[in-house]
PDB file of C-alpha atoms in Angstrom:
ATOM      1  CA  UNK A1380     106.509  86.601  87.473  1.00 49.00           C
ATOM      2  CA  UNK A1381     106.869  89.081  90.469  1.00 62.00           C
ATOM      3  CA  UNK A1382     105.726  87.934  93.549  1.00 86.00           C
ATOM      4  CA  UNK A1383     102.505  90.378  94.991  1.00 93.00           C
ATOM      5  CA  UNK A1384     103.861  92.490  98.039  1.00 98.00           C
ATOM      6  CA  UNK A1385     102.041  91.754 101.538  1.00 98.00           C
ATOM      7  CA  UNK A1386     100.489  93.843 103.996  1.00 98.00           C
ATOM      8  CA  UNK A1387     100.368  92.256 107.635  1.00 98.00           C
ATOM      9  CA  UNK A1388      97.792  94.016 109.546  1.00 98.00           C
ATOM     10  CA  UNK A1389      98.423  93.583 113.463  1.00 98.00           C
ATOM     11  CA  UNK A1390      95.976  94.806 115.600  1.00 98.00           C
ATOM     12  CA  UNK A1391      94.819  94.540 119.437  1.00 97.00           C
ATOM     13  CA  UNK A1392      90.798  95.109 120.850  1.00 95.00           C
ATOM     14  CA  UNK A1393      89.364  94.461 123.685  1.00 86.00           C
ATOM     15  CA  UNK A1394      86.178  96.570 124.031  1.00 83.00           C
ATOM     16  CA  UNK A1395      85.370  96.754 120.187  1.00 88.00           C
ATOM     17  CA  UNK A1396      86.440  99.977 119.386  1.00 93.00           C
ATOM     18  CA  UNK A1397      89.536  98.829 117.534  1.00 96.00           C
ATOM     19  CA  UNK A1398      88.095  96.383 115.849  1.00 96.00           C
ATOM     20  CA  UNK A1399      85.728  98.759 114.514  1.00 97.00           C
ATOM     21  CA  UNK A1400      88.570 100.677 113.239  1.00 97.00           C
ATOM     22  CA  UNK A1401      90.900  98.082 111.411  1.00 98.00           C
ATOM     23  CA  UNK A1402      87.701  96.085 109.820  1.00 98.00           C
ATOM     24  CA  UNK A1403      87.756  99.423 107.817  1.00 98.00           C
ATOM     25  CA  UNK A1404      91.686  99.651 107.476  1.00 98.00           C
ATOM     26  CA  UNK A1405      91.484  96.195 105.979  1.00 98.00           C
ATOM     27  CA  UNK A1406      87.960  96.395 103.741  1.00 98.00           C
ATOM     28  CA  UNK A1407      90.391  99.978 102.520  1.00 98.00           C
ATOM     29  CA  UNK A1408      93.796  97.223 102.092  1.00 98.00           C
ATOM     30  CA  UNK A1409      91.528  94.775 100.157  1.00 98.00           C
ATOM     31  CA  UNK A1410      89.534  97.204  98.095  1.00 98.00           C
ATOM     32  CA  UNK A1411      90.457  96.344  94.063  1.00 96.00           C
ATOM     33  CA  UNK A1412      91.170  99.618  93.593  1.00 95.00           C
ATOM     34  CA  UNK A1413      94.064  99.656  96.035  1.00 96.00           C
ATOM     35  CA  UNK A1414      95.418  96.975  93.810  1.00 94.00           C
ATOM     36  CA  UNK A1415      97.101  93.443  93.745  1.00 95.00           C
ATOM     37  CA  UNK A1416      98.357  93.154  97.509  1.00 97.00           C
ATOM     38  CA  UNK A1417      98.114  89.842  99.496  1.00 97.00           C
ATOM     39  CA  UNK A1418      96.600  91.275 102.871  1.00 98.00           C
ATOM     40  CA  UNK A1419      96.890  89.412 106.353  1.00 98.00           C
ATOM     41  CA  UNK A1420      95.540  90.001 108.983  1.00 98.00           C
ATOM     42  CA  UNK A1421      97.117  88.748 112.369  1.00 98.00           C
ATOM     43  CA  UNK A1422      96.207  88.116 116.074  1.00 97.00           C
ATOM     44  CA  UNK A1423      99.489  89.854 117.987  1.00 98.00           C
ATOM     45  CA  UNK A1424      98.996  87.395 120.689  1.00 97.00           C
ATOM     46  CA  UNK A1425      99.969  84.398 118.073  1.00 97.00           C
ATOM     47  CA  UNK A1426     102.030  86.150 114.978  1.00 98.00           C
ATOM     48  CA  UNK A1427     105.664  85.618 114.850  1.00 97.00           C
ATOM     49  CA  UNK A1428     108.568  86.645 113.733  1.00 98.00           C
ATOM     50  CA  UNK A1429     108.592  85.352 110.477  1.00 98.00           C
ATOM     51  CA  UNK A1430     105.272  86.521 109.079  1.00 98.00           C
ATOM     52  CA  UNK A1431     106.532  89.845 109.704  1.00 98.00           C
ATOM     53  CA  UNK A1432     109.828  89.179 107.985  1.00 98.00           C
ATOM     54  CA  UNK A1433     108.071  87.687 104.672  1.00 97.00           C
ATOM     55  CA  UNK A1434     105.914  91.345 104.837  1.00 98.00           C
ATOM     56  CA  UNK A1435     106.435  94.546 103.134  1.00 98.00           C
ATOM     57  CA  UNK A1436     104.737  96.806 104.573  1.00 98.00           C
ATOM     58  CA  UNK A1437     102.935  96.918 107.998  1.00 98.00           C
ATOM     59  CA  UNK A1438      99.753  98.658 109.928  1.00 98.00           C
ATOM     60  CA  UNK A1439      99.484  98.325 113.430  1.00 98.00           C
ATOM     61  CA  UNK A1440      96.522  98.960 115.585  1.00 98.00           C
ATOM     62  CA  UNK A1441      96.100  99.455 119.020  1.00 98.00           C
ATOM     63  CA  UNK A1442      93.592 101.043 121.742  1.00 96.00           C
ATOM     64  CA  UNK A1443      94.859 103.236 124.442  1.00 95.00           C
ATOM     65  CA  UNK A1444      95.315 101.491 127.336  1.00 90.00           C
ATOM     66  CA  UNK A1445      96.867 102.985 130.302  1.00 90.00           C
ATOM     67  CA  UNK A1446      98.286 105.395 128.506  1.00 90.00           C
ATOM     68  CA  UNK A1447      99.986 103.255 126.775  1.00 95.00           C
ATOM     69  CA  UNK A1448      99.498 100.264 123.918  1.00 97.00           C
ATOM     70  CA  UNK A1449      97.818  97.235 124.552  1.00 96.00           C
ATOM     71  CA  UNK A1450      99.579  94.598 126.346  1.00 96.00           C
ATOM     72  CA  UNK A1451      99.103  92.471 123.332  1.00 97.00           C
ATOM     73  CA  UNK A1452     100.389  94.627 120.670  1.00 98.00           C
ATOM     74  CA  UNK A1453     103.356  95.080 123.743  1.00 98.00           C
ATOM     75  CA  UNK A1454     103.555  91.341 123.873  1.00 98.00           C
ATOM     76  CA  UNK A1455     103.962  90.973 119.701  1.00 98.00           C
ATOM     77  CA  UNK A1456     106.814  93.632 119.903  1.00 98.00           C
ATOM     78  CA  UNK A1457     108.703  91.681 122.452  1.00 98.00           C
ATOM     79  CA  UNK A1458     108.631  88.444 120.833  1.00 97.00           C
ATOM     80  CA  UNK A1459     109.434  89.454 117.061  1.00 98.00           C
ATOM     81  CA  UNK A1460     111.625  92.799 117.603  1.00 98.00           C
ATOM     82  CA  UNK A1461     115.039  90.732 118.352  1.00 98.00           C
ATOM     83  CA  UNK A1462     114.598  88.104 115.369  1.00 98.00           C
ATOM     84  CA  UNK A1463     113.625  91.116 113.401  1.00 98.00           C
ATOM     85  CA  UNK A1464     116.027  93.851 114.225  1.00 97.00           C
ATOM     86  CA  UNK A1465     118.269  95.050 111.317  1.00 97.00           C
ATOM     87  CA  UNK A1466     116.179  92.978 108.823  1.00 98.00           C
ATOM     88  CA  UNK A1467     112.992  95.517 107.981  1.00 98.00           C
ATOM     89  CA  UNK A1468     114.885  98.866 107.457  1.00 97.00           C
ATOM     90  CA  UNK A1469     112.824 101.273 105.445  1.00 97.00           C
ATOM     91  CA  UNK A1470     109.769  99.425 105.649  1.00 98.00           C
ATOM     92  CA  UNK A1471     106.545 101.146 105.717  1.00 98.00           C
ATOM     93  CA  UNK A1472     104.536 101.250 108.120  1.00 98.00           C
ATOM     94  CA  UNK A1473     101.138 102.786 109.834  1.00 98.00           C
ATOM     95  CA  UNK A1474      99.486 103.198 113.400  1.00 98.00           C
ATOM     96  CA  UNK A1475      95.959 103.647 114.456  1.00 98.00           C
ATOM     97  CA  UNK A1476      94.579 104.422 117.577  1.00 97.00           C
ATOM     98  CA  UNK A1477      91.608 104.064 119.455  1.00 96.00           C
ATOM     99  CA  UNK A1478      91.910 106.459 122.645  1.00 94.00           C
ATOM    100  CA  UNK A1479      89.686 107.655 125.881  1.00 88.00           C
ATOM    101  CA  UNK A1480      92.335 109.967 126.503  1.00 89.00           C
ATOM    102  CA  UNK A1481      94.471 111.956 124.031  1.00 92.00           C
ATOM    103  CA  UNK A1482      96.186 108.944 122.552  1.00 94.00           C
ATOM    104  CA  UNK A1483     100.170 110.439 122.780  1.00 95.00           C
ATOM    105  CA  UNK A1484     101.421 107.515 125.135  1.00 96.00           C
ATOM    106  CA  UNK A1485     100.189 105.034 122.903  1.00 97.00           C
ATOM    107  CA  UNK A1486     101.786 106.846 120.102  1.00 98.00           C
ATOM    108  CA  UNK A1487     105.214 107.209 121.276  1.00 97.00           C
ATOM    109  CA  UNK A1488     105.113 103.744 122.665  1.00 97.00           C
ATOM    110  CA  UNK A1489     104.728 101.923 119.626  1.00 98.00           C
ATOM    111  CA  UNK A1490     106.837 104.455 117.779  1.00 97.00           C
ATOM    112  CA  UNK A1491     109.813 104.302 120.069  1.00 97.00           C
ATOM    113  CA  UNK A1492     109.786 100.197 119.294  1.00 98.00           C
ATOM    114  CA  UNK A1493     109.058 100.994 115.109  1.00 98.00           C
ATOM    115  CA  UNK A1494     111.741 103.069 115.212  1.00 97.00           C
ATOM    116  CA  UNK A1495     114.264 100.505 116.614  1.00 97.00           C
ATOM    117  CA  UNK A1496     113.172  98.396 113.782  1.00 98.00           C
ATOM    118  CA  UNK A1497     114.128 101.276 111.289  1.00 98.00           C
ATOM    119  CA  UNK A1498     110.570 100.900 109.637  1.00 98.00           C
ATOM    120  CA  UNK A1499     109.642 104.154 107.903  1.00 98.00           C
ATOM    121  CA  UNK A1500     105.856 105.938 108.737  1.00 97.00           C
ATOM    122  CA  UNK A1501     103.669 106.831 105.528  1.00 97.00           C
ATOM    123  CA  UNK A1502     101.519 109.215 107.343  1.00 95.00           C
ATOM    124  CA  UNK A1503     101.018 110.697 110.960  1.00 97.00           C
ATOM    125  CA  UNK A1504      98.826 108.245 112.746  1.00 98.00           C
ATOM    126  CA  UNK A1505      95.742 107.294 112.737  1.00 97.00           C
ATOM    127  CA  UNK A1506      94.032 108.775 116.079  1.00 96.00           C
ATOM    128  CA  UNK A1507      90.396 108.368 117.290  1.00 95.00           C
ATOM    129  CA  UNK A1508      89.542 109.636 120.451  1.00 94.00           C
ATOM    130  CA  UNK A1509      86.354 108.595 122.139  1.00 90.00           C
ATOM    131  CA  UNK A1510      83.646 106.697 119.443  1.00 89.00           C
ATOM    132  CA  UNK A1511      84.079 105.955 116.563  1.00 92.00           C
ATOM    133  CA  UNK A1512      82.709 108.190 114.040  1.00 94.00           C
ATOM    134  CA  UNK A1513      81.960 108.126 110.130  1.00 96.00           C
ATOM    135  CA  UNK A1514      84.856 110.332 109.383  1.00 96.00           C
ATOM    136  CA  UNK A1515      87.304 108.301 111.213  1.00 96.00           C
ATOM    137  CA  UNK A1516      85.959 104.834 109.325  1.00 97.00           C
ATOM    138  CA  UNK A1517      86.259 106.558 106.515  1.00 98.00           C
ATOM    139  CA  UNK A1518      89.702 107.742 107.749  1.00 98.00           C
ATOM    140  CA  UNK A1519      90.881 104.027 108.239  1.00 98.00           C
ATOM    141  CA  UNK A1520      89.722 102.848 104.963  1.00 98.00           C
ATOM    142  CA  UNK A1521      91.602 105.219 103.241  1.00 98.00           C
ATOM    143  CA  UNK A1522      94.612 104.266 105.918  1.00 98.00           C
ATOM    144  CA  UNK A1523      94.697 100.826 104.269  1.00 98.00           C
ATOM    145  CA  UNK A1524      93.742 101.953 100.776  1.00 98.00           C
ATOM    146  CA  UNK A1525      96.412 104.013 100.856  1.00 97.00           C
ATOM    147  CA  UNK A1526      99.110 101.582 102.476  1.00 98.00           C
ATOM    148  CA  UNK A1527      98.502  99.019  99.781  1.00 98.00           C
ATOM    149  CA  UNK A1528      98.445 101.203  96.769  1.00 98.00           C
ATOM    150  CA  UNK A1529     101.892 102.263  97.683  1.00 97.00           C
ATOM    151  CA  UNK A1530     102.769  98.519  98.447  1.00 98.00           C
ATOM    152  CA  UNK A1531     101.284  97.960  95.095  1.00 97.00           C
ATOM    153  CA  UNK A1532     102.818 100.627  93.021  1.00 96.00           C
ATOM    154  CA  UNK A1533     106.044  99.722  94.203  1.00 95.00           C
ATOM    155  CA  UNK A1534     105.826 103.544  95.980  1.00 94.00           C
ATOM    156  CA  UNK A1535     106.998 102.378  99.640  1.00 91.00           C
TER     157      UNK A1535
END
């Protein structure tokens, strides 16, 4: 019997903002209708390398800080992109962001290290600058929806 693919969700918040955005990524990832996926969802700060090697598929999440990703979603690069590197070619993967700027240097950061890992994007990323609004949520849900459909259908 096939095994069900997983999703690892890895996100960073520290004012809320964030958070707001990947509880809806991951209520969108565990929705029935996205279908059969096994869904984590990890704390950068303590995920290793080898819950990201037993995933298929990937959404990060990150707020704008400095122009830049959080330190923490920084930190969880660092410590799994060596044990990683060469093993997660063509794996899928998508971004949000919460910004107070325009969001680009968080952006490129993260996709500069994504892109060392070979992982493939499903869609431009998520961006939300300033609050977070109704459209966005919705926007997030169907992020996640979307990312473990394709998991699911064997699409990604």
């Amino acid at each position: 019997m096939p095994t069900r693919p997983t999703l690892l969700i890895v996100y960073h918040s520290q004012s809320g903002t964030t958070s707001r955005l990947a509880e809806a990524v991951v209520a969108g990832a565990r929705d029935p209708d996205a279908g059969d996926v096994n869904v984590i969802v990890a704390d950068p700060l303590t995920v290793g390398p080898d819950t990201v090697l037993e995933a298929d598929g990937y959404l990060f999440g990150t707020p704008e800080n400095f122009g830049y990703m959080s330190g923490a979603l920084k930190h969880f690069f660092d410590r799994i992109y060596y044990p990683c590197e060469g093993k997660l070619a063509g794996r899928p993967y998508g971004l949000f962001v919460a910004a107070g700027n325009d969001g680009s240097g968080a952006i490129s950061s993260v996709e500069r290290i994504v892109t060392g890992l070979a992982l493939t994007r499903i869609q431009p990323p998520l961006l939300c600058v300033g609050e977070v609004d109704a459209q966005r949520l919705d926007a997030a849900r169907e992020l996640g929806m979307l990312t473990a459909a394709g998991l699911d259908a064997g699409v990604f």
